Coordinates of C-alpha atoms in Angstrom, one line a residue:
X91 CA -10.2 30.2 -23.7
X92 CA -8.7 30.8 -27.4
X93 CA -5.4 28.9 -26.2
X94 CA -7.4 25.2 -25.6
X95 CA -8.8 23.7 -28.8
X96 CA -11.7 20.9 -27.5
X97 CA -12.1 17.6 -28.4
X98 CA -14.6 17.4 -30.9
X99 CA -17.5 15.3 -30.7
X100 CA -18.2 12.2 -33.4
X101 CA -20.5 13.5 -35.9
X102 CA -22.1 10.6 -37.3
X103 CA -24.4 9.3 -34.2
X104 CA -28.1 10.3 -34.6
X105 CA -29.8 12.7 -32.2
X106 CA -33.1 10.4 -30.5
X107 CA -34.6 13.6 -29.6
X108 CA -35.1 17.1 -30.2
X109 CA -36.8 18.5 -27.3
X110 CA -37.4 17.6 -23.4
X111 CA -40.8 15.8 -23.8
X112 CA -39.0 13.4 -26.4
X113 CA -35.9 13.2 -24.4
X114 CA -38.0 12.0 -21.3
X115 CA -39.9 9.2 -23.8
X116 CA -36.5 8.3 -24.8
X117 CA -34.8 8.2 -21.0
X118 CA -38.0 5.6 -20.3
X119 CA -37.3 3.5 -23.2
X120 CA -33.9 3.0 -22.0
X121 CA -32.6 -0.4 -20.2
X122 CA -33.2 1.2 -16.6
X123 CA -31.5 -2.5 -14.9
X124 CA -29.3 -2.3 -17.3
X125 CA -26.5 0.1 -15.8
X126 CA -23.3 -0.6 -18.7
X127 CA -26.1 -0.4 -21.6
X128 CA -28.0 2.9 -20.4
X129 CA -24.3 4.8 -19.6
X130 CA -23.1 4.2 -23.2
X131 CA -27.0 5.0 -24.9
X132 CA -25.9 8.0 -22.4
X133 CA -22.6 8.8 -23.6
X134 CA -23.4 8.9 -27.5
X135 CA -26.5 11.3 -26.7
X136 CA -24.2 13.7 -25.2
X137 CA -21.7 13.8 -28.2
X138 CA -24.9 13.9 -30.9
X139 CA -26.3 16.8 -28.8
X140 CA -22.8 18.6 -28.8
X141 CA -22.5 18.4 -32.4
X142 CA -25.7 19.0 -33.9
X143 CA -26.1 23.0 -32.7
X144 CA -29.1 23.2 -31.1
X145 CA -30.4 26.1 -29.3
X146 CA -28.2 26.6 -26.8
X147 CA -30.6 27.0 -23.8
X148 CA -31.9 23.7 -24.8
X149 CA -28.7 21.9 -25.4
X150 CA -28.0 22.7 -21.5
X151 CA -31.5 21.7 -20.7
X152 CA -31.1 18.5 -22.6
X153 CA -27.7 17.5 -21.0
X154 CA -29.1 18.1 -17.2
X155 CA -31.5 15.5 -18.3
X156 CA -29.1 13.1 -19.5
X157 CA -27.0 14.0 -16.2
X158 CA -29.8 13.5 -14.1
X159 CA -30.4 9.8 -16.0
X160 CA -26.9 9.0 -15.3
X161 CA -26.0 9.3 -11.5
X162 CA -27.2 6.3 -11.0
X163 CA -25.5 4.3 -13.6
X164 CA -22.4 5.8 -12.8
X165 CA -22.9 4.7 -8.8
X166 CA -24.4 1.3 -10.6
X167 CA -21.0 0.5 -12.0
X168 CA -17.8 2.0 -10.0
X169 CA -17.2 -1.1 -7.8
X170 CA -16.1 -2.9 -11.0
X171 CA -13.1 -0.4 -11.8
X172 CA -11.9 0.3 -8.6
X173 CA -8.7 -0.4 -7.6
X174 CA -8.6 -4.0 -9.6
X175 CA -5.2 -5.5 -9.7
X176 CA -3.3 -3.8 -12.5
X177 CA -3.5 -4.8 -15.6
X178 CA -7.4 -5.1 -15.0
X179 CA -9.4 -7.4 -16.8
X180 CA -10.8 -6.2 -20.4
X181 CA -14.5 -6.1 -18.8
X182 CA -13.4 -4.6 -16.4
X183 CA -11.4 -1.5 -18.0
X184 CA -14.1 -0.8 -20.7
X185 CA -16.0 -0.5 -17.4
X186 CA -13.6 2.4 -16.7
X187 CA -13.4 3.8 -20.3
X188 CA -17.4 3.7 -19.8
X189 CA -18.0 5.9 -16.7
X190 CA -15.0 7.9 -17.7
X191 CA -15.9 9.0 -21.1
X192 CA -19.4 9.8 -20.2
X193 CA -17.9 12.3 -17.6
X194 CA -15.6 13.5 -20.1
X195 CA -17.9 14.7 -23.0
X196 CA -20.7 15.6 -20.7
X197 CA -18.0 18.5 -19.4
X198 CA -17.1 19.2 -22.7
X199 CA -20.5 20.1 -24.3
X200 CA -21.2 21.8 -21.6
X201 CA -18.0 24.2 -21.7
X202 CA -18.6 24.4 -25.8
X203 CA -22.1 26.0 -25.5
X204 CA -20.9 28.5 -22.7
X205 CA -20.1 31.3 -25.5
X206 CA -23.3 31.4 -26.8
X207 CA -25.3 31.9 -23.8
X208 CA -26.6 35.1 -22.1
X209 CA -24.5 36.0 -19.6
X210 CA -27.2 35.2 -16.5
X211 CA -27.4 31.5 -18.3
X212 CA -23.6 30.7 -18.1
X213 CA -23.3 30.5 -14.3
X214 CA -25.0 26.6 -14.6
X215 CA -23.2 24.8 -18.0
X216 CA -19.9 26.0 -16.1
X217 CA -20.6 24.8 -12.8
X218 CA -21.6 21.5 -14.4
X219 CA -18.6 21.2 -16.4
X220 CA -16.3 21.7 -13.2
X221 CA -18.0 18.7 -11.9
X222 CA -18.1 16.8 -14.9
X223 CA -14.1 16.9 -15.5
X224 CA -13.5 16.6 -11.8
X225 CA -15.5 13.2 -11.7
X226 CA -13.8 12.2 -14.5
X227 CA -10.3 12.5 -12.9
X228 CA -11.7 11.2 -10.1
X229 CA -12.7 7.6 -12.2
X230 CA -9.0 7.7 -13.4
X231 CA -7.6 7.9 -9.5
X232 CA -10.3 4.7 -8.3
X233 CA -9.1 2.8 -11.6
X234 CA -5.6 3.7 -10.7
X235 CA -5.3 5.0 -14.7
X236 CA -3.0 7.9 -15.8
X237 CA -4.8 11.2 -15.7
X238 CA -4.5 12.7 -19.3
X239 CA -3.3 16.1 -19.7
X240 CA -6.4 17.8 -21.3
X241 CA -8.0 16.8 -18.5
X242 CA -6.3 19.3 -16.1
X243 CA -6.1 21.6 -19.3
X244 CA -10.2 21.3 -19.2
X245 CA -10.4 22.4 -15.5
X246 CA -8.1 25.6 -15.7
X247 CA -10.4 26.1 -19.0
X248 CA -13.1 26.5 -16.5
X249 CA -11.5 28.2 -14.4
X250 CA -10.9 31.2 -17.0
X251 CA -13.7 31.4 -18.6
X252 CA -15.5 31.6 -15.0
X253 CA -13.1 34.2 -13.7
X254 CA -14.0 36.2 -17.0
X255 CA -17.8 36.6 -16.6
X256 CA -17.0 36.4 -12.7
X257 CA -18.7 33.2 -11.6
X258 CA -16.4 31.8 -9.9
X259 CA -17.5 32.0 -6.4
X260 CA -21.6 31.9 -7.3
X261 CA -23.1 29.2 -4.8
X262 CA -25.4 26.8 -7.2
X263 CA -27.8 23.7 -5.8
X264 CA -27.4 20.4 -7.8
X265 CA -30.2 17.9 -7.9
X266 CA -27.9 15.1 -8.6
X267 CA -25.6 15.3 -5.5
X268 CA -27.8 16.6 -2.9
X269 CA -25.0 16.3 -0.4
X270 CA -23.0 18.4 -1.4
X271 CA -25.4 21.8 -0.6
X272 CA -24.7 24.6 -3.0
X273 CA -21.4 24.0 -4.5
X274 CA -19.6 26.9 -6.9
X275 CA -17.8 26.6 -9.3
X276 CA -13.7 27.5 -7.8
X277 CA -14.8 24.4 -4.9
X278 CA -15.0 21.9 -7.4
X279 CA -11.9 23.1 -9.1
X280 CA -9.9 23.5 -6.0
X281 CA -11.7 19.6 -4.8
X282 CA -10.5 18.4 -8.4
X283 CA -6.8 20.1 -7.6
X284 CA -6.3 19.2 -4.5
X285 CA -6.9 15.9 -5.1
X286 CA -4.3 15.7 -7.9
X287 CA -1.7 17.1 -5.5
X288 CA -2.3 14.5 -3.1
X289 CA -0.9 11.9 -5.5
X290 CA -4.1 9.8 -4.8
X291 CA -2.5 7.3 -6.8
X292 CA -0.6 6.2 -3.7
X293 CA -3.8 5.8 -1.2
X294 CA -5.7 2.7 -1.1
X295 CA -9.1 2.4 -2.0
X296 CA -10.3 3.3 1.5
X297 CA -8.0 6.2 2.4
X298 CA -8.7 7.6 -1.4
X299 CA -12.5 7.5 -0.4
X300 CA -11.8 9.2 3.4
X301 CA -9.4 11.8 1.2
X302 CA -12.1 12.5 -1.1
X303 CA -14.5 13.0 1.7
X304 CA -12.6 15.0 3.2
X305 CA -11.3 17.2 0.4
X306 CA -14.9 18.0 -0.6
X307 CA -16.1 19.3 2.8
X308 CA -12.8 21.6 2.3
X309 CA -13.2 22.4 -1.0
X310 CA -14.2 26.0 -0.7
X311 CA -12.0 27.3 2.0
X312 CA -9.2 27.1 -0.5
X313 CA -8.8 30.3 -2.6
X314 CA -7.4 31.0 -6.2
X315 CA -5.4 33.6 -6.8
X316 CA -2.9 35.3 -9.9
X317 CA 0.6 35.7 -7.5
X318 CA 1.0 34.0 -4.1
X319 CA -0.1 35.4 -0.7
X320 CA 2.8 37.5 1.0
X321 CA 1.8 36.6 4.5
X322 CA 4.2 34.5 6.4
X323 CA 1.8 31.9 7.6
X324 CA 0.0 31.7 4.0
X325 CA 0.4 28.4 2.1
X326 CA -0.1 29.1 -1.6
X327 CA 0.5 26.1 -4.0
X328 CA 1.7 26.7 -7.5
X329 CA -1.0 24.9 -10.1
X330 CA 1.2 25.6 -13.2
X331 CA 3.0 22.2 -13.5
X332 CA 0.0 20.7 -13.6
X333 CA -1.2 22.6 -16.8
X334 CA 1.4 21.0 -18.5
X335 CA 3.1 23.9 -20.8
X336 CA 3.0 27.8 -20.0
X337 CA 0.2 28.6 -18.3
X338 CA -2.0 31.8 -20.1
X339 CA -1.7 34.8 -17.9
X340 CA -5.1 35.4 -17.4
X341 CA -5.0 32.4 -15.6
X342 CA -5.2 32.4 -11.4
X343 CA -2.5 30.1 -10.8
X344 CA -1.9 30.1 -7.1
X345 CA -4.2 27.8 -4.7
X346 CA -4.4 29.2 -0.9
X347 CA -4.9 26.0 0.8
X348 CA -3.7 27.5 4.5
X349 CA -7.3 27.1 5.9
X350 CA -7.3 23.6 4.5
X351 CA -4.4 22.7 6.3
X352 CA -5.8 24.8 9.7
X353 CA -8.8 21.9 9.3
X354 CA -6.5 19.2 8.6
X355 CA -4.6 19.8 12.0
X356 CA -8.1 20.3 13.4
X357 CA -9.6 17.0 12.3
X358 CA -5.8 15.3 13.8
X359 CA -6.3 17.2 17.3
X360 CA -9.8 16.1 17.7
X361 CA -9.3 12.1 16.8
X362 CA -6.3 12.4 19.4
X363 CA -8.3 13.4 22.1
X364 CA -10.4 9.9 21.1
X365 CA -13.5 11.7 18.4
X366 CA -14.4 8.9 15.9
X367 CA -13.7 9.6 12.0
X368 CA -17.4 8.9 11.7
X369 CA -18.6 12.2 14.4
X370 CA -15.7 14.1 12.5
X371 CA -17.3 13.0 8.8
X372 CA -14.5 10.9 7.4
X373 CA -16.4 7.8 7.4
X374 CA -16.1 4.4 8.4
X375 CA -13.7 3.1 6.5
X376 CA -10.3 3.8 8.6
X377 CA -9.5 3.6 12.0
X378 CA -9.0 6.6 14.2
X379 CA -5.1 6.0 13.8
X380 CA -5.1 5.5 9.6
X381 CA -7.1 8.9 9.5
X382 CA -4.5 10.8 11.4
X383 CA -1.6 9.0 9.2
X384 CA -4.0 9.7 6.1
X385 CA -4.3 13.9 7.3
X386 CA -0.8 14.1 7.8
X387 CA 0.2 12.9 4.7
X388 CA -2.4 14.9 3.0
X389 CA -1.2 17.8 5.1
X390 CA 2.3 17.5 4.1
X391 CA 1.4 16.8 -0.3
X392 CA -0.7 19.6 -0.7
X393 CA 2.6 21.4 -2.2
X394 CA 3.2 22.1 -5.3
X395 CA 3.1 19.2 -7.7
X396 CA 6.9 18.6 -8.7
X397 CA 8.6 16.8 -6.2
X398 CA 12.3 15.5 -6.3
X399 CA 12.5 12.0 -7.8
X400 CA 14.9 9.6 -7.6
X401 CA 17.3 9.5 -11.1
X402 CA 18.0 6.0 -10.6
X403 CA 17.7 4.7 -14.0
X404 CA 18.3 1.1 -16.0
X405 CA 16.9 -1.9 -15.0
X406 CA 15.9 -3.7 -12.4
X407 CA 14.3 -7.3 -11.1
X408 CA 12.0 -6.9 -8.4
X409 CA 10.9 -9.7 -6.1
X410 CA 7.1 -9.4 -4.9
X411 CA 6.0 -10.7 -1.5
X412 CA 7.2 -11.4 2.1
X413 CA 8.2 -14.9 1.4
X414 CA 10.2 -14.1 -1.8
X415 CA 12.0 -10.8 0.0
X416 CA 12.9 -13.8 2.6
X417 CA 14.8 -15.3 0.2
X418 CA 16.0 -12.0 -1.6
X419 CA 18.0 -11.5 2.1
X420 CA 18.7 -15.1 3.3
X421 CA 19.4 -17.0 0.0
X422 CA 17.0 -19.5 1.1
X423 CA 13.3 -20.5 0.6
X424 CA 11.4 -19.8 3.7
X425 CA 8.2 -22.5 3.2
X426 CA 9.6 -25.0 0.5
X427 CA 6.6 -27.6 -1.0
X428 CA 7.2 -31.1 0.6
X429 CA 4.8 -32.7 -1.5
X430 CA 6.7 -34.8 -4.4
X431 CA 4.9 -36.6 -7.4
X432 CA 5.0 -40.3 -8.2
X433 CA 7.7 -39.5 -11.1
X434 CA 10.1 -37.5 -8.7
X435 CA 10.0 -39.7 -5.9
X436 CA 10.7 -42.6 -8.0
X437 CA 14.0 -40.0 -9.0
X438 CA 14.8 -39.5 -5.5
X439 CA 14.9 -43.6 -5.1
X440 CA 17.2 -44.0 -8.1
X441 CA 19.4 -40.9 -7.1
X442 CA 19.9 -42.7 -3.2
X443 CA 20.6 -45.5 -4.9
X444 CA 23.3 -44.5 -6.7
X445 CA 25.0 -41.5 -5.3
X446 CA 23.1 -41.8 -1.7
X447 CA 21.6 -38.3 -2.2
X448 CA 17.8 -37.8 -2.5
X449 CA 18.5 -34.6 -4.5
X450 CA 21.1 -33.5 -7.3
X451 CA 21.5 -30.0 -5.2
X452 CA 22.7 -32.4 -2.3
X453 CA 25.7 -33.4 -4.2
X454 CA 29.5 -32.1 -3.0
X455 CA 29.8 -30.5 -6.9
X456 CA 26.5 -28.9 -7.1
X457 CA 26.6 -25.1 -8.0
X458 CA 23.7 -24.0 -5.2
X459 CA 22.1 -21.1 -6.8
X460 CA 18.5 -20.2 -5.9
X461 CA 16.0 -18.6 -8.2
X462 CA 13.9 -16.2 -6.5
X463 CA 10.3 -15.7 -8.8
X464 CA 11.0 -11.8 -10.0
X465 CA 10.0 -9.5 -12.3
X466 CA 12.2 -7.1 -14.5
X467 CA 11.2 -3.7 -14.9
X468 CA 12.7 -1.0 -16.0
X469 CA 13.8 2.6 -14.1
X470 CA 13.5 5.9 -15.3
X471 CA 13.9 8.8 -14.0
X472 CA 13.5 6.6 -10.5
X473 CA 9.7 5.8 -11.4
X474 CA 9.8 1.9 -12.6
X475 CA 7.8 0.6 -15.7
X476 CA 6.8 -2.7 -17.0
X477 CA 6.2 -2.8 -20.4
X478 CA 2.2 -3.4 -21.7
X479 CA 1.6 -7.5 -20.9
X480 CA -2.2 -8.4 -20.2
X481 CA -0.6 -12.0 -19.7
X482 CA 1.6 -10.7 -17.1
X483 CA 1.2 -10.9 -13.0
X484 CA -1.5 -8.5 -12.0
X485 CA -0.2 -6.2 -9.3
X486 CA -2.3 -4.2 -6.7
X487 CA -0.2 -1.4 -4.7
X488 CA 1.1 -0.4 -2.1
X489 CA 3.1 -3.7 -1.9
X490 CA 6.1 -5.2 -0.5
X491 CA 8.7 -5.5 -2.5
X492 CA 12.7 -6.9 -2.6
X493 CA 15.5 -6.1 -5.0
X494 CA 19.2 -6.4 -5.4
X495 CA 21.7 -3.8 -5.8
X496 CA 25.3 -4.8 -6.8
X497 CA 24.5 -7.8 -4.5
X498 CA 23.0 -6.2 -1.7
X499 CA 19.4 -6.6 -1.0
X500 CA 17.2 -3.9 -0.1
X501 CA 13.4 -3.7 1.4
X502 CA 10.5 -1.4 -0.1
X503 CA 7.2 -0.9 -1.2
X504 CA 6.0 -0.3 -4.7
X505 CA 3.6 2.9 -4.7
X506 CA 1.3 4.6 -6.7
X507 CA 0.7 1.8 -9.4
X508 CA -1.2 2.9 -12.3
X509 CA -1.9 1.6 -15.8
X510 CA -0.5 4.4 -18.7
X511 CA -2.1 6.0 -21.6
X512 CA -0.1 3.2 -23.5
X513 CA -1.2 -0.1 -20.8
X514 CA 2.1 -0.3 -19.6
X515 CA 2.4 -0.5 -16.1
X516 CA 4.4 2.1 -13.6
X517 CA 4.7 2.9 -10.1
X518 CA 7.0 4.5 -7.8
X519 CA 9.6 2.3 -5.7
X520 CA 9.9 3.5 -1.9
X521 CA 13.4 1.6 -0.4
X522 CA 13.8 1.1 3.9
X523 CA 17.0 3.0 4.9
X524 CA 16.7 1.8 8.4
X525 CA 19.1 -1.5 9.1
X526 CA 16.8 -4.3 8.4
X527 CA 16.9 -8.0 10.3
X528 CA 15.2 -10.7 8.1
X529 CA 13.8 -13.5 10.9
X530 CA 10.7 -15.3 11.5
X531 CA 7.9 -15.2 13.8
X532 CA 7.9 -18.1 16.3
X533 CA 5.2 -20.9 16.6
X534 CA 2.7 -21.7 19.1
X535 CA 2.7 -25.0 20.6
X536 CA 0.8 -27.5 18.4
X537 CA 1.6 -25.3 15.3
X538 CA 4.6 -26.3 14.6
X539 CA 3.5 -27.8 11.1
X540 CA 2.3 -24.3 9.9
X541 CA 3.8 -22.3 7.2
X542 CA 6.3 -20.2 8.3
X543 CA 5.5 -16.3 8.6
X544 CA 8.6 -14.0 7.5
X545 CA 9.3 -10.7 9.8
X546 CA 11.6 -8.0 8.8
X547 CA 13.0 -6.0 11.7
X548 CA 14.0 -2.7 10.9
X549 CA 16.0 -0.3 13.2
X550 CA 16.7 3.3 12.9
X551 CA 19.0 4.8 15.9
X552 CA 16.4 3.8 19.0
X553 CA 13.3 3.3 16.5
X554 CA 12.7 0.0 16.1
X555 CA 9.5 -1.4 13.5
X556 CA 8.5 -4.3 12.4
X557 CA 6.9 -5.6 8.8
X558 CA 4.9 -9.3 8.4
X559 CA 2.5 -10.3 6.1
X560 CA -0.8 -9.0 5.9
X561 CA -2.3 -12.4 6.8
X562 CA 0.3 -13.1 9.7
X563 CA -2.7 -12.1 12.4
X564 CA -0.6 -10.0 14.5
X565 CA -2.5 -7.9 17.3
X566 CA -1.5 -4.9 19.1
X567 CA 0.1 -4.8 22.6
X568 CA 0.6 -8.6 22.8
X569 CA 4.1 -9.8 22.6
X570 CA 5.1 -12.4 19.9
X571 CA 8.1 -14.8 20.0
X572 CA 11.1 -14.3 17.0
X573 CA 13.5 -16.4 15.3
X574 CA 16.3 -16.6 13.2
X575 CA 17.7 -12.9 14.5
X576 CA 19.2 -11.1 17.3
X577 CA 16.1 -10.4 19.5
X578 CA 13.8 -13.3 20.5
X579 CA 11.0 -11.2 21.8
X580 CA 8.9 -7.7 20.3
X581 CA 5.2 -6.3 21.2
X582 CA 3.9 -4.4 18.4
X583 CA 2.1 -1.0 19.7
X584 CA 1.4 1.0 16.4
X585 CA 0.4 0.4 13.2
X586 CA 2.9 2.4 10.9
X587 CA 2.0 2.1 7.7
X588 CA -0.6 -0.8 5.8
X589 CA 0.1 -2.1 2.1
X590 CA -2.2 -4.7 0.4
X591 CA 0.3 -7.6 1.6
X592 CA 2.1 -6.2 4.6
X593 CA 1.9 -4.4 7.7
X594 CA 4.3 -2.3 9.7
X595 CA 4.2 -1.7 13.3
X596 CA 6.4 -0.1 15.9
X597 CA 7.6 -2.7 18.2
X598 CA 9.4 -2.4 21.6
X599 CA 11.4 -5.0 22.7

């Protein structure tokens, strides 16, 4: 592990213990209700213990304890990073750098005090440091956060050293996450891999949590290995672009992840023939038909991680919303405000007195031009950034979006939204090809004073789908009048795809 230099711990925090009894007084001392307080008392231990040299058995003895004392924090505290509307709240990302950092330097002392163990003592500080790393790339995906290269560097670090004393595969219980049995050491590495090659960036919170669950269950069917496997039907992913410069040759850098994929189309077949994702252990939180989208997607990421990107580059104003894509298409404002202050409608009176128009855009010389709210970010490489702005919109993804190109408006969905290492903000844009049909969705009798719900038709060859508003209350099979377009009548059957603002169903006429 000579080619990975690790971050050093702070060297002027005082150690509050220098054995287990005193540890344990000091763990009972410590604000137990008080989840934010205890994880950072937490955090600084770790770094004093990894910097003072203690004996090593006891250093790993100490940080199980502080481990142990932490679980619970950690669980105490997640719901107040995950997926927040980007960029979060300061409260709310120190949060994040909390849980985060604990995770971080936890795996690192571990991995630093591996060296000086006995061999038959190094199977335990490694197979904690797997975790450790692999939870702490796991905060960055729920806070939608750009992983940091070391942290991928730390994992194939533990990777190397546990292929060299050949502990990679040695089955290990852990106290503090019961549920997962005996783990080893190459299943959380291939869990924490797997997961980056997903691009969990782009899953909601819910279909990051049944991917997770999933992925873990998995985790040690996949297999790493130093070239790929010759047979036809294998499915070996290359790890190297993930390490972020050459990867050291003693290094496995292939992940067999065919019996992975075997499970995936097992877990598909199974919730087709009408198994719930709860019998199947997915979990509650998606329907039978968001799991199957969720496995096939999974199915067809797990690849290796460079994929072809868009090289659209420049900038670019992007409307949010289905009501301001309306106007994007259609040039005009889909629910406009009726209500009108004293001041203005005192204006109007004057303006029909003297011109007989209620409004200066009414007049036979006005320039009509309409102002649709936008944001301009900029494209590089095809991934879209907006500069560092805690003042700015807060975003959640994935999300409807409009733009114009050279005049011509286009549909999409902004993906994969994440803060940088820098706060900036940047996401992947996803544009329909399909032929799209802006109209609106009709109103019941008695309704007719109701806002107006926008509905995009989109048409590929026979394929016909349809994307409203997340609010718009549309339910399956039931047939719903249109608009302002060429068809006056659709019944959605299938949910296609689900975005914090939208939805899009296949719709037959």
């Amino acid at each position: 592990m000579h080619w990975l230099t690790l971050p050093e711990p702070r060297k002027n925090i005082e150690l509050a213990f220098t054995d287990r009894a005193s540890a344990k007084a000091w763990l009972d001392a410590q604000p137990q209700t008080q989840p934010q307080q205890l994880l950072a008392a937490l955090a600084m231990q770790v770094e004093a213990i990894d910097s003072v040299g203690l004996d090593p058995a006891l250093t790993v003895e100490l940080l199980n304890l502080l481990r142990h004392a932490s679980v619970v924090a950690q669980d105490a505290i997640q719901a107040r990073y995950v997926r927040k509307a980007l960029p979060m709240a300061e409260d709310d990302e120190r949060t994040f750098e909390l849980a985060q950092r604990f995770w971080l330097r936890l795996g690192v002392a571990y991995l630093r005090v591996v060296p000086d163990l006995a061999p038959a003592a190094k199977a335990l500080p490694l197979n904690r440091a797997a975790c450790a790393f692999r939870m702490a790339e796991y905060c960055h995906f729920l806070a939608a956060r750009e992983c940091p290269q070391i942290l991928d560097q730390l994992l194939f670090a533990v990777l190397a050293e546990a292929e060299s004393y050949q502990l990679t595969t040695l089955p290990l219980a852990d106290p503090d996450f019961r549920h997962l049995g005996e783990a080893n050491i190459a299943g959380h590495l291939a869990w924490a891999f797997m997961l980056r090659l997903i691009d969990p960036y782009r899953l909601s919170a819910a279909q990051l949590a049944v991917a997770n669950r999933a992925i873990s269950r998995w985790r040690e069917l996949a297999v790493f290995q130093p070239a790929p496997d010759d047979d036809p039907k294998a499915h070996s992913v290359d790890l190297a672009p993930l390490f972020g410069a050459t990867l050291p040759a003693d290094v496995p850098r292939w992940l067999e992840v065919r019996k992975v994929t075997r499970k995936i189309d097992q877990r598909i077949g199974a919730l087709q023939a009408g198994e719930s994702p709860e019998s199947l252990k997915l979990g509650r939180e998606l329907s039978s038909t968001a799991c199957i989208r969720l496995l096939r997607d999974i199915d067809g990421r797990l690849d290796t991680y460079l994929r072809q990107r868009s090289t659209e580059i420049g900038e670019i104003e992007i409307a949010f919303g289905a009501d301001n894509a309306y106007a994007v298409f259609t040039g005009e404002i889909l629910n406009r405000g009726d209500a009108m202050d004293i001041g203005s409608a005192t204006l109007a009176h004057q303006r029909v007195a003297m011109f007989g128009f209620d409004r200066v855009s009414t007049m036979p010389t006005a320039v009509k031009k309409l102002n649709v709210p936008g944001e301009n970010w900029t494209l590089v490489d095809g991934r879209a950034l907006r500069p560092a702005d805690r003042d700015g919109a807060r975003r959640l993804s994935p999300c409807l979006i409009a733009s114009s190109e050279q005049g011509v408006p286009r549909l999409g969905v902004m993906l994969g939204l994440q803060t940088t290492a820098g706060g900036a903000l940047g996401a992947e844009l996803a544009w329909y090809d399909e032929a799209i049909e802006v109209c609106q969705l009709g109103k019941p009798k008695g309704q007719e004073t109701q806002p107006t719900i926008p509905a995009f038709l989109l048409q590929d060859g026979d394929q016909l789908s349809m994307i409203v508003p997340a609010t718009a209350g549309v339910r399956l099979f039931s047939h719903l009048a249109l608009a302002g377009g060429s068809i006056d009548r659709v019944a959605p059957y299938e949910v296609l795809e689900r975005g914090v603002d939208f939805v899009r169903y296949a719709v037959k006429r």
